[in-house]
Amino acid sequence: MSDPNHMPVEPPVFALHDPISALGERYKRRFIAVAPNGGRRTTKDHPALPMTPETLAQTAKSCCAQGAAMIHMHVRDKEGKHLLDAEAYKLAMAHVERACGDNILIQITTEALGVYTPEVQRQIIYDVKPQAASLGFREFVQDQSSEAAFADLLKWMNKNGIVGQIIIYDTDDLERAEKFMAKYDFALDQTSMLYVLGRYSTTPNGMMQLADFVGRKTTPLRDLMVCAFGQEEVAGVTAAATFGASVRVGFENNLFLPNGEVAQDNAALVKAAHTGLEAVGLSAGTAGELRQLWGLS
């Protein structure tokens, strides 16, 4: 009889660089990130959607209790609109840190949302100096003229111990990103990416996009995370997890449980994702383990 604790030589993953070396015996861990608000929805869409530092902290604490290792954070202005502002980020981060301590890792967004330029998006990283930030590749690298500035940002982030998670919306994005990384001598096996399955307007296409990503030969990444939209969110990220990806869920992209009911709060979606991981023989990694993978102190 085979030893159930014995690690296979080639675990079932795609697009990842040597997860056994990265996580050791914890190679079956997948990290759950919660994206609790985004920049579009408000409490009019769901009363439990967090829009203030205080409610972000409460959400982070409840999601951490259900297995979230990271919070993907958006902040808002006084009118509730999407905001890229260093002081607003620092205030929200302080509230989350007081509520959760080291039990959750904070990642800020740099999303433009049609409001901010790449210059402002880059500057928010320099001003906030977070532990982690998401970076939409197609927003930062719109053409060749913007490549060098993005490369300089990534080099500065690497030097200062800030993890950039590059957001990829389709295989065209991925091909462009790979060429960019090679051109500027960035190692993909030290790179974090987030694959986006579907869109707000085309949710049913998400699972087909997963098939496109899985079927494409790509240089292995250090780590990969996947998010999806609507009621198929948990199904999509669980399927991706079986191929090695960590998962992101939350009210930014979805308000519904897998059974079609409206989720009570973000923690309910994190719980559903955690249950999905366990159903396929995986487990949720901790914030400490994610920091270890990302080389954060």
PDB file of C-alpha atoms in Angstrom:
ATOM      1  CA  MET A   1       0.000   0.000   0.000  1.00  0.00           C
ATOM      2  CA  SER A   2       1.309   3.465  -0.852  1.00  0.00           C
ATOM      3  CA  ASP A   3       2.149   5.911   1.907  1.00  0.00           C
ATOM      4  CA  PRO A   4      -0.562   8.633   1.920  1.00  0.00           C
ATOM      5  CA  ASN A   5       1.938  11.108   3.382  1.00  0.00           C
ATOM      6  CA  HIS A   6       4.494  10.537   0.646  1.00  0.00           C
ATOM      7  CA  MET A   7       4.829  13.491  -1.700  1.00  0.00           C
ATOM      8  CA  PRO A   8       4.677  12.631  -5.395  1.00  0.00           C
ATOM      9  CA  VAL A   9       7.674  13.650  -7.450  1.00  0.00           C
ATOM     10  CA  GLU A  10       5.474  15.624  -9.828  1.00  0.00           C
ATOM     11  CA  PRO A  11       2.424  17.061  -8.022  1.00  0.00           C
ATOM     12  CA  PRO A  12      -0.596  17.971 -10.156  1.00  0.00           C
ATOM     13  CA  VAL A  13       0.052  21.644 -10.833  1.00  0.00           C
ATOM     14  CA  PHE A  14       0.277  23.916 -13.836  1.00  0.00           C
ATOM     15  CA  ALA A  15       2.196  27.137 -14.357  1.00  0.00           C
ATOM     16  CA  LEU A  16       3.987  26.853 -11.014  1.00  0.00           C
ATOM     17  CA  HIS A  17       7.688  26.614 -10.273  1.00  0.00           C
ATOM     18  CA  ASP A  18       8.582  23.693  -8.005  1.00  0.00           C
ATOM     19  CA  PRO A  19       5.895  24.062  -5.296  1.00  0.00           C
ATOM     20  CA  ILE A  20       7.503  21.325  -3.210  1.00  0.00           C
ATOM     21  CA  SER A  21      10.656  23.395  -2.810  1.00  0.00           C
ATOM     22  CA  ALA A  22       8.569  26.469  -2.042  1.00  0.00           C
ATOM     23  CA  LEU A  23       6.224  24.926   0.514  1.00  0.00           C
ATOM     24  CA  GLY A  24       7.863  21.643   1.451  1.00  0.00           C
ATOM     25  CA  GLU A  25       5.435  19.209   3.051  1.00  0.00           C
ATOM     26  CA  ARG A  26       2.750  21.895   2.783  1.00  0.00           C
ATOM     27  CA  TYR A  27       2.636  21.637  -1.015  1.00  0.00           C
ATOM     28  CA  LYS A  28      -1.100  20.874  -0.843  1.00  0.00           C
ATOM     29  CA  ARG A  29      -1.791  24.270   0.710  1.00  0.00           C
ATOM     30  CA  ARG A  30      -3.699  26.841  -1.317  1.00  0.00           C
ATOM     31  CA  PHE A  31      -4.016  30.389  -0.088  1.00  0.00           C
ATOM     32  CA  ILE A  32      -7.409  32.104   0.087  1.00  0.00           C
ATOM     33  CA  ALA A  33      -7.533  35.833  -0.569  1.00  0.00           C
ATOM     34  CA  VAL A  34     -10.658  37.876   0.009  1.00  0.00           C
ATOM     35  CA  ALA A  35     -11.490  40.805  -2.268  1.00  0.00           C
ATOM     36  CA  PRO A  36     -14.275  42.276  -0.124  1.00  0.00           C
ATOM     37  CA  ASN A  37     -15.321  45.438  -1.927  1.00  0.00           C
ATOM     38  CA  GLY A  38     -13.616  46.404  -5.196  1.00  0.00           C
ATOM     39  CA  GLY A  39     -14.102  49.893  -6.556  1.00  0.00           C
ATOM     40  CA  ARG A  40     -17.549  49.651  -8.135  1.00  0.00           C
ATOM     41  CA  ARG A  41     -20.054  48.139  -5.723  1.00  0.00           C
ATOM     42  CA  THR A  42     -21.404  49.911  -2.644  1.00  0.00           C
ATOM     43  CA  THR A  43     -23.627  49.080   0.297  1.00  0.00           C
ATOM     44  CA  LYS A  44     -26.547  49.627  -2.073  1.00  0.00           C
ATOM     45  CA  ASP A  45     -25.465  46.376  -3.737  1.00  0.00           C
ATOM     46  CA  HIS A  46     -24.991  44.582  -0.404  1.00  0.00           C
ATOM     47  CA  PRO A  47     -25.268  46.074   3.108  1.00  0.00           C
ATOM     48  CA  ALA A  48     -22.247  44.065   4.323  1.00  0.00           C
ATOM     49  CA  LEU A  49     -19.876  45.393   1.664  1.00  0.00           C
ATOM     50  CA  PRO A  50     -17.079  47.229   3.543  1.00  0.00           C
ATOM     51  CA  MET A  51     -16.417  50.835   2.525  1.00  0.00           C
ATOM     52  CA  THR A  52     -14.682  52.314   5.579  1.00  0.00           C
ATOM     53  CA  PRO A  53     -11.503  51.462   7.513  1.00  0.00           C
ATOM     54  CA  GLU A  54     -13.616  50.156  10.357  1.00  0.00           C
ATOM     55  CA  THR A  55     -15.748  47.838   8.220  1.00  0.00           C
ATOM     56  CA  LEU A  56     -12.691  46.666   6.283  1.00  0.00           C
ATOM     57  CA  ALA A  57     -11.133  45.658   9.603  1.00  0.00           C
ATOM     58  CA  GLN A  58     -14.279  43.831  10.713  1.00  0.00           C
ATOM     59  CA  THR A  59     -14.456  42.031   7.363  1.00  0.00           C
ATOM     60  CA  ALA A  60     -10.790  41.065   7.473  1.00  0.00           C
ATOM     61  CA  LYS A  61     -11.212  39.590  10.952  1.00  0.00           C
ATOM     62  CA  SER A  62     -14.280  37.522  10.050  1.00  0.00           C
ATOM     63  CA  CYS A  63     -12.710  36.300   6.800  1.00  0.00           C
ATOM     64  CA  CYS A  64      -9.478  35.383   8.549  1.00  0.00           C
ATOM     65  CA  ALA A  65     -11.513  33.232  10.929  1.00  0.00           C
ATOM     66  CA  GLN A  66     -12.838  31.286   7.919  1.00  0.00           C
ATOM     67  CA  GLY A  67      -9.410  30.678   6.380  1.00  0.00           C
ATOM     68  CA  ALA A  68      -8.430  33.812   4.454  1.00  0.00           C
ATOM     69  CA  ALA A  69      -4.678  34.468   4.400  1.00  0.00           C
ATOM     70  CA  MET A  70      -4.852  37.775   2.513  1.00  0.00           C
ATOM     71  CA  ILE A  71      -7.156  40.736   1.991  1.00  0.00           C
ATOM     72  CA  HIS A  72      -7.117  42.523  -1.373  1.00  0.00           C
ATOM     73  CA  MET A  73      -7.929  46.076  -0.336  1.00  0.00           C
ATOM     74  CA  HIS A  74      -9.701  48.951  -2.077  1.00  0.00           C
ATOM     75  CA  VAL A  75     -10.362  52.233  -0.269  1.00  0.00           C
ATOM     76  CA  ARG A  76     -13.018  54.877  -0.947  1.00  0.00           C
ATOM     77  CA  ASP A  77     -13.381  58.638  -0.695  1.00  0.00           C
ATOM     78  CA  LYS A  78     -16.030  60.381   1.407  1.00  0.00           C
ATOM     79  CA  GLU A  79     -18.596  59.886  -1.371  1.00  0.00           C
ATOM     80  CA  GLY A  80     -17.817  56.167  -1.527  1.00  0.00           C
ATOM     81  CA  LYS A  81     -15.950  56.360  -4.836  1.00  0.00           C
ATOM     82  CA  HIS A  82     -12.823  54.401  -5.780  1.00  0.00           C
ATOM     83  CA  LEU A  83      -9.692  56.050  -4.433  1.00  0.00           C
ATOM     84  CA  LEU A  84      -5.936  55.731  -4.797  1.00  0.00           C
ATOM     85  CA  ASP A  85      -4.624  57.756  -1.875  1.00  0.00           C
ATOM     86  CA  ALA A  86      -1.677  56.980   0.383  1.00  0.00           C
ATOM     87  CA  GLU A  87      -3.159  58.339   3.603  1.00  0.00           C
ATOM     88  CA  ALA A  88      -6.462  56.544   3.050  1.00  0.00           C
ATOM     89  CA  TYR A  89      -4.570  53.289   2.499  1.00  0.00           C
ATOM     90  CA  LYS A  90      -2.400  53.754   5.564  1.00  0.00           C
ATOM     91  CA  LEU A  91      -5.456  54.430   7.739  1.00  0.00           C
ATOM     92  CA  ALA A  92      -7.309  51.355   6.467  1.00  0.00           C
ATOM     93  CA  MET A  93      -4.208  49.185   6.809  1.00  0.00           C
ATOM     94  CA  ALA A  94      -3.735  50.320  10.405  1.00  0.00           C
ATOM     95  CA  HIS A  95      -7.317  49.328  11.259  1.00  0.00           C
ATOM     96  CA  VAL A  96      -6.903  45.891   9.673  1.00  0.00           C
ATOM     97  CA  GLU A  97      -3.570  45.323  11.408  1.00  0.00           C
ATOM     98  CA  ARG A  98      -5.082  46.189  14.786  1.00  0.00           C
ATOM     99  CA  ALA A  99      -7.992  43.816  14.179  1.00  0.00           C
ATOM    100  CA  CYS A 100      -6.007  40.887  12.777  1.00  0.00           C
ATOM    101  CA  GLY A 101      -2.361  41.274  13.750  1.00  0.00           C
ATOM    102  CA  ASP A 102      -0.173  38.981  11.650  1.00  0.00           C
ATOM    103  CA  ASN A 103      -3.077  36.661  10.824  1.00  0.00           C
ATOM    104  CA  ILE A 104      -3.807  38.289   7.469  1.00  0.00           C
ATOM    105  CA  LEU A 105      -1.585  39.783   4.794  1.00  0.00           C
ATOM    106  CA  ILE A 106      -2.707  43.092   3.274  1.00  0.00           C
ATOM    107  CA  GLN A 107      -2.494  43.619  -0.485  1.00  0.00           C
ATOM    108  CA  ILE A 108      -3.504  47.003  -1.887  1.00  0.00           C
ATOM    109  CA  THR A 109      -4.967  47.516  -5.336  1.00  0.00           C
ATOM    110  CA  THR A 110      -3.602  49.911  -7.942  1.00  0.00           C
ATOM    111  CA  GLU A 111      -6.631  49.551 -10.203  1.00  0.00           C
ATOM    112  CA  ALA A 112      -7.261  52.562 -12.444  1.00  0.00           C
ATOM    113  CA  LEU A 113     -11.003  51.998 -12.868  1.00  0.00           C
ATOM    114  CA  GLY A 114     -10.947  54.524 -15.683  1.00  0.00           C
ATOM    115  CA  VAL A 115      -9.970  57.295 -13.266  1.00  0.00           C
ATOM    116  CA  TYR A 116      -6.223  57.087 -12.659  1.00  0.00           C
ATOM    117  CA  THR A 117      -3.225  57.193 -14.980  1.00  0.00           C
ATOM    118  CA  PRO A 118      -0.310  54.739 -14.847  1.00  0.00           C
ATOM    119  CA  GLU A 119       1.763  57.541 -13.296  1.00  0.00           C
ATOM    120  CA  VAL A 120      -0.651  57.796 -10.357  1.00  0.00           C
ATOM    121  CA  GLN A 121      -0.863  54.004 -10.109  1.00  0.00           C
ATOM    122  CA  ARG A 122       2.917  53.725  -9.861  1.00  0.00           C
ATOM    123  CA  GLN A 123       3.170  56.565  -7.369  1.00  0.00           C
ATOM    124  CA  ILE A 124       0.723  54.976  -4.924  1.00  0.00           C
ATOM    125  CA  ILE A 125       3.146  52.055  -4.504  1.00  0.00           C
ATOM    126  CA  TYR A 126       6.066  54.394  -3.882  1.00  0.00           C
ATOM    127  CA  ASP A 127       4.041  56.404  -1.345  1.00  0.00           C
ATOM    128  CA  VAL A 128       2.358  53.575   0.595  1.00  0.00           C
ATOM    129  CA  LYS A 129       5.175  50.981   0.514  1.00  0.00           C
ATOM    130  CA  PRO A 130       2.771  48.090   1.252  1.00  0.00           C
ATOM    131  CA  GLN A 131       3.762  44.477   1.750  1.00  0.00           C
ATOM    132  CA  ALA A 132       1.934  43.537  -1.445  1.00  0.00           C
ATOM    133  CA  ALA A 133       0.077  45.155  -4.340  1.00  0.00           C
ATOM    134  CA  SER A 134      -1.875  43.964  -7.370  1.00  0.00           C
ATOM    135  CA  LEU A 135      -0.776  45.315 -10.741  1.00  0.00           C
ATOM    136  CA  GLY A 136      -2.970  45.055 -13.833  1.00  0.00           C
ATOM    137  CA  PHE A 137      -0.493  44.359 -16.631  1.00  0.00           C
ATOM    138  CA  ARG A 138      -2.661  45.861 -19.373  1.00  0.00           C
ATOM    139  CA  GLU A 139      -3.126  49.030 -17.305  1.00  0.00           C
ATOM    140  CA  PHE A 140       0.562  49.559 -16.545  1.00  0.00           C
ATOM    141  CA  VAL A 141       1.933  48.449 -19.930  1.00  0.00           C
ATOM    142  CA  GLN A 142      -0.401  49.962 -22.493  1.00  0.00           C
ATOM    143  CA  ASP A 143       2.322  50.221 -25.154  1.00  0.00           C
ATOM    144  CA  GLN A 144       6.097  50.127 -25.506  1.00  0.00           C
ATOM    145  CA  SER A 145       6.469  53.669 -24.173  1.00  0.00           C
ATOM    146  CA  SER A 146       5.201  52.605 -20.746  1.00  0.00           C
ATOM    147  CA  GLU A 147       7.315  49.440 -20.432  1.00  0.00           C
ATOM    148  CA  ALA A 148      10.414  50.995 -18.887  1.00  0.00           C
ATOM    149  CA  ALA A 149       8.523  52.804 -16.120  1.00  0.00           C
ATOM    150  CA  PHE A 150       6.761  49.582 -15.128  1.00  0.00           C
ATOM    151  CA  ALA A 151      10.057  47.697 -15.157  1.00  0.00           C
ATOM    152  CA  ASP A 152      11.576  50.353 -12.899  1.00  0.00           C
ATOM    153  CA  LEU A 153       8.624  50.004 -10.513  1.00  0.00           C
ATOM    154  CA  LEU A 154       8.974  46.216 -10.340  1.00  0.00           C
ATOM    155  CA  LYS A 155      12.719  46.475  -9.713  1.00  0.00           C
ATOM    156  CA  TRP A 156      12.103  48.998  -6.925  1.00  0.00           C
ATOM    157  CA  MET A 157       9.419  46.753  -5.405  1.00  0.00           C
ATOM    158  CA  ASN A 158      11.751  43.746  -5.490  1.00  0.00           C
ATOM    159  CA  LYS A 159      14.537  45.768  -3.864  1.00  0.00           C
ATOM    160  CA  ASN A 160      12.204  46.968  -1.102  1.00  0.00           C
ATOM    161  CA  GLY A 161      10.556  43.613  -0.371  1.00  0.00           C
ATOM    162  CA  ILE A 162       7.144  44.482  -1.833  1.00  0.00           C
ATOM    163  CA  VAL A 163       5.349  41.655  -3.621  1.00  0.00           C
ATOM    164  CA  GLY A 164       3.705  42.594  -6.886  1.00  0.00           C
ATOM    165  CA  GLN A 165       0.945  40.286  -8.112  1.00  0.00           C
ATOM    166  CA  ILE A 166       0.513  40.822 -11.852  1.00  0.00           C
ATOM    167  CA  ILE A 167      -3.094  40.592 -13.055  1.00  0.00           C
ATOM    168  CA  ILE A 168      -3.690  38.700 -16.298  1.00  0.00           C
ATOM    169  CA  TYR A 169      -7.082  38.779 -18.040  1.00  0.00           C
ATOM    170  CA  ASP A 170      -6.451  36.496 -21.003  1.00  0.00           C
ATOM    171  CA  THR A 171      -3.763  34.566 -22.832  1.00  0.00           C
ATOM    172  CA  ASP A 172      -2.843  37.651 -24.891  1.00  0.00           C
ATOM    173  CA  ASP A 173      -2.033  39.447 -21.632  1.00  0.00           C
ATOM    174  CA  LEU A 174       0.008  36.443 -20.549  1.00  0.00           C
ATOM    175  CA  GLU A 175       2.014  36.317 -23.771  1.00  0.00           C
ATOM    176  CA  ARG A 176       2.743  40.054 -23.560  1.00  0.00           C
ATOM    177  CA  ALA A 177       3.725  39.756 -19.906  1.00  0.00           C
ATOM    178  CA  GLU A 178       6.096  36.868 -20.611  1.00  0.00           C
ATOM    179  CA  LYS A 179       7.825  38.844 -23.365  1.00  0.00           C
ATOM    180  CA  PHE A 180       8.073  41.870 -21.074  1.00  0.00           C
ATOM    181  CA  MET A 181       9.549  39.811 -18.237  1.00  0.00           C
ATOM    182  CA  ALA A 182      12.152  38.305 -20.569  1.00  0.00           C
ATOM    183  CA  LYS A 183      13.038  41.670 -22.079  1.00  0.00           C
ATOM    184  CA  TYR A 184      13.684  43.261 -18.679  1.00  0.00           C
ATOM    185  CA  ASP A 185      15.313  40.169 -17.154  1.00  0.00           C
ATOM    186  CA  PHE A 186      12.664  39.304 -14.554  1.00  0.00           C
ATOM    187  CA  ALA A 187      12.507  35.668 -13.443  1.00  0.00           C
ATOM    188  CA  LEU A 188       9.048  34.166 -13.885  1.00  0.00           C
ATOM    189  CA  ASP A 189       9.853  31.569 -11.224  1.00  0.00           C
ATOM    190  CA  GLN A 190       9.996  34.499  -8.780  1.00  0.00           C
ATOM    191  CA  THR A 191       6.768  36.058 -10.051  1.00  0.00           C
ATOM    192  CA  SER A 192       3.213  36.048  -8.674  1.00  0.00           C
ATOM    193  CA  MET A 193       0.268  36.296 -11.065  1.00  0.00           C
ATOM    194  CA  LEU A 194      -3.514  36.460 -10.780  1.00  0.00           C
ATOM    195  CA  TYR A 195      -5.544  34.946 -13.624  1.00  0.00           C
ATOM    196  CA  VAL A 196      -9.022  36.440 -14.037  1.00  0.00           C
ATOM    197  CA  LEU A 197     -11.746  34.049 -15.215  1.00  0.00           C
ATOM    198  CA  GLY A 198     -14.635  35.799 -16.940  1.00  0.00           C
ATOM    199  CA  ARG A 199     -15.911  39.359 -16.646  1.00  0.00           C
ATOM    200  CA  TYR A 200     -18.853  41.126 -15.039  1.00  0.00           C
ATOM    201  CA  SER A 201     -20.684  40.969 -18.378  1.00  0.00           C
ATOM    202  CA  THR A 202     -19.564  37.487 -19.529  1.00  0.00           C
ATOM    203  CA  THR A 203     -19.519  35.347 -16.413  1.00  0.00           C
ATOM    204  CA  PRO A 204     -20.329  31.976 -18.088  1.00  0.00           C
ATOM    205  CA  ASN A 205     -17.130  32.169 -20.152  1.00  0.00           C
ATOM    206  CA  GLY A 206     -14.934  31.921 -17.057  1.00  0.00           C
ATOM    207  CA  MET A 207     -14.582  28.138 -17.032  1.00  0.00           C
ATOM    208  CA  MET A 208     -13.637  28.156 -20.702  1.00  0.00           C
ATOM    209  CA  GLN A 209     -10.929  30.694 -19.911  1.00  0.00           C
ATOM    210  CA  LEU A 210      -9.589  28.345 -17.249  1.00  0.00           C
ATOM    211  CA  ALA A 211      -9.313  25.658 -19.915  1.00  0.00           C
ATOM    212  CA  ASP A 212      -7.379  28.107 -22.115  1.00  0.00           C
ATOM    213  CA  PHE A 213      -4.950  28.920 -19.309  1.00  0.00           C
ATOM    214  CA  VAL A 214      -4.509  25.280 -18.288  1.00  0.00           C
ATOM    215  CA  GLY A 215      -3.959  24.136 -21.857  1.00  0.00           C
ATOM    216  CA  ARG A 216      -1.333  26.755 -22.650  1.00  0.00           C
ATOM    217  CA  LYS A 217       2.341  25.957 -22.222  1.00  0.00           C
ATOM    218  CA  THR A 218       3.955  28.692 -20.151  1.00  0.00           C
ATOM    219  CA  THR A 219       7.152  29.304 -18.250  1.00  0.00           C
ATOM    220  CA  PRO A 220       6.526  28.185 -14.636  1.00  0.00           C
ATOM    221  CA  LEU A 221       5.610  30.862 -12.102  1.00  0.00           C
ATOM    222  CA  ARG A 222       6.489  31.011  -8.433  1.00  0.00           C
ATOM    223  CA  ASP A 223       2.821  31.169  -7.518  1.00  0.00           C
ATOM    224  CA  LEU A 224      -0.539  31.678  -9.136  1.00  0.00           C
ATOM    225  CA  MET A 225      -3.930  32.859  -7.903  1.00  0.00           C
ATOM    226  CA  VAL A 226      -7.266  32.772  -9.723  1.00  0.00           C
ATOM    227  CA  CYS A 227     -10.491  34.752  -9.323  1.00  0.00           C
ATOM    228  CA  ALA A 228     -13.861  34.354 -11.043  1.00  0.00           C
ATOM    229  CA  PHE A 229     -17.250  36.057 -11.252  1.00  0.00           C
ATOM    230  CA  GLY A 230     -20.791  35.427 -10.125  1.00  0.00           C
ATOM    231  CA  GLN A 231     -22.323  32.214  -8.847  1.00  0.00           C
ATOM    232  CA  GLU A 232     -19.619  30.117 -10.553  1.00  0.00           C
ATOM    233  CA  GLU A 233     -16.887  31.833  -8.526  1.00  0.00           C
ATOM    234  CA  VAL A 234     -16.246  28.988  -6.064  1.00  0.00           C
ATOM    235  CA  ALA A 235     -16.508  26.332  -8.787  1.00  0.00           C
ATOM    236  CA  GLY A 236     -13.997  28.184 -10.935  1.00  0.00           C
ATOM    237  CA  VAL A 237     -11.418  28.792  -8.241  1.00  0.00           C
ATOM    238  CA  THR A 238     -11.764  25.253  -6.848  1.00  0.00           C
ATOM    239  CA  ALA A 239     -11.152  23.817 -10.305  1.00  0.00           C
ATOM    240  CA  ALA A 240      -8.097  26.058 -10.649  1.00  0.00           C
ATOM    241  CA  ALA A 241      -6.872  24.979  -7.217  1.00  0.00           C
ATOM    242  CA  THR A 242      -6.692  21.362  -8.388  1.00  0.00           C
ATOM    243  CA  PHE A 243      -4.135  22.573 -10.944  1.00  0.00           C
ATOM    244  CA  GLY A 244      -2.065  24.370  -8.321  1.00  0.00           C
ATOM    245  CA  ALA A 245      -3.591  27.836  -8.090  1.00  0.00           C
ATOM    246  CA  SER A 246      -4.507  29.677  -4.930  1.00  0.00           C
ATOM    247  CA  VAL A 247      -7.896  31.397  -4.880  1.00  0.00           C
ATOM    248  CA  ARG A 248      -9.486  34.819  -4.499  1.00  0.00           C
ATOM    249  CA  VAL A 249     -13.148  35.312  -3.682  1.00  0.00           C
ATOM    250  CA  GLY A 250     -15.319  38.128  -2.397  1.00  0.00           C
ATOM    251  CA  PHE A 251     -17.887  40.809  -3.058  1.00  0.00           C
ATOM    252  CA  GLU A 252     -15.635  42.596  -5.568  1.00  0.00           C
ATOM    253  CA  ASN A 253     -16.581  39.988  -8.170  1.00  0.00           C
ATOM    254  CA  ASN A 254     -19.484  38.041  -6.712  1.00  0.00           C
ATOM    255  CA  LEU A 255     -22.322  38.264  -4.188  1.00  0.00           C
ATOM    256  CA  PHE A 256     -23.631  34.697  -4.475  1.00  0.00           C
ATOM    257  CA  LEU A 257     -23.005  31.362  -2.803  1.00  0.00           C
ATOM    258  CA  PRO A 258     -22.600  28.333  -5.083  1.00  0.00           C
ATOM    259  CA  ASN A 259     -26.278  27.418  -4.556  1.00  0.00           C
ATOM    260  CA  GLY A 260     -27.419  30.801  -5.894  1.00  0.00           C
ATOM    261  CA  GLU A 261     -28.323  32.353  -2.556  1.00  0.00           C
ATOM    262  CA  VAL A 262     -26.992  35.806  -1.757  1.00  0.00           C
ATOM    263  CA  ALA A 263     -24.058  35.457   0.633  1.00  0.00           C
ATOM    264  CA  GLN A 264     -24.561  36.940   4.081  1.00  0.00           C
ATOM    265  CA  ASP A 265     -21.111  38.515   3.976  1.00  0.00           C
ATOM    266  CA  ASN A 266     -17.621  38.066   2.550  1.00  0.00           C
ATOM    267  CA  ALA A 267     -16.775  35.517   5.232  1.00  0.00           C
ATOM    268  CA  ALA A 268     -19.483  33.227   3.839  1.00  0.00           C
ATOM    269  CA  LEU A 269     -17.729  33.250   0.456  1.00  0.00           C
ATOM    270  CA  VAL A 270     -14.373  32.537   2.093  1.00  0.00           C
ATOM    271  CA  LYS A 271     -15.980  29.634   3.970  1.00  0.00           C
ATOM    272  CA  ALA A 272     -17.430  28.285   0.706  1.00  0.00           C
ATOM    273  CA  ALA A 273     -14.006  28.481  -0.950  1.00  0.00           C
ATOM    274  CA  HIS A 274     -12.392  26.765   2.038  1.00  0.00           C
ATOM    275  CA  THR A 275     -14.988  23.994   1.836  1.00  0.00           C
ATOM    276  CA  GLY A 276     -14.290  23.644  -1.879  1.00  0.00           C
ATOM    277  CA  LEU A 277     -10.563  23.204  -1.253  1.00  0.00           C
ATOM    278  CA  GLU A 278     -11.158  20.562   1.382  1.00  0.00           C
ATOM    279  CA  ALA A 279     -13.584  18.722  -0.931  1.00  0.00           C
ATOM    280  CA  VAL A 280     -10.746  18.114  -3.396  1.00  0.00           C
ATOM    281  CA  GLY A 281      -8.162  17.137  -0.783  1.00  0.00           C
ATOM    282  CA  LEU A 282      -6.478  20.509  -0.323  1.00  0.00           C
ATOM    283  CA  SER A 283      -6.198  22.854   2.650  1.00  0.00           C
ATOM    284  CA  ALA A 284      -6.037  26.584   3.300  1.00  0.00           C
ATOM    285  CA  GLY A 285      -2.604  28.025   3.995  1.00  0.00           C
ATOM    286  CA  THR A 286      -1.997  30.690   6.627  1.00  0.00           C
ATOM    287  CA  ALA A 287      -0.803  34.259   6.246  1.00  0.00           C
ATOM    288  CA  GLY A 288       2.505  33.180   7.771  1.00  0.00           C
ATOM    289  CA  GLU A 289       2.948  30.488   5.135  1.00  0.00           C
ATOM    290  CA  LEU A 290       2.099  32.973   2.384  1.00  0.00           C
ATOM    291  CA  ARG A 291       4.698  35.384   3.748  1.00  0.00           C
ATOM    292  CA  GLN A 292       7.195  32.504   3.707  1.00  0.00           C
ATOM    293  CA  LEU A 293       6.385  31.729   0.068  1.00  0.00           C
ATOM    294  CA  TRP A 294       6.692  35.408  -0.857  1.00  0.00           C
ATOM    295  CA  GLY A 295       9.881  35.930   1.130  1.00  0.00           C
ATOM    296  CA  LEU A 296       8.337  38.513   3.458  1.00  0.00           C
ATOM    297  CA  SER A 297       9.544  38.990   7.012  1.00  0.00           C
TER     298      SER A 297
END
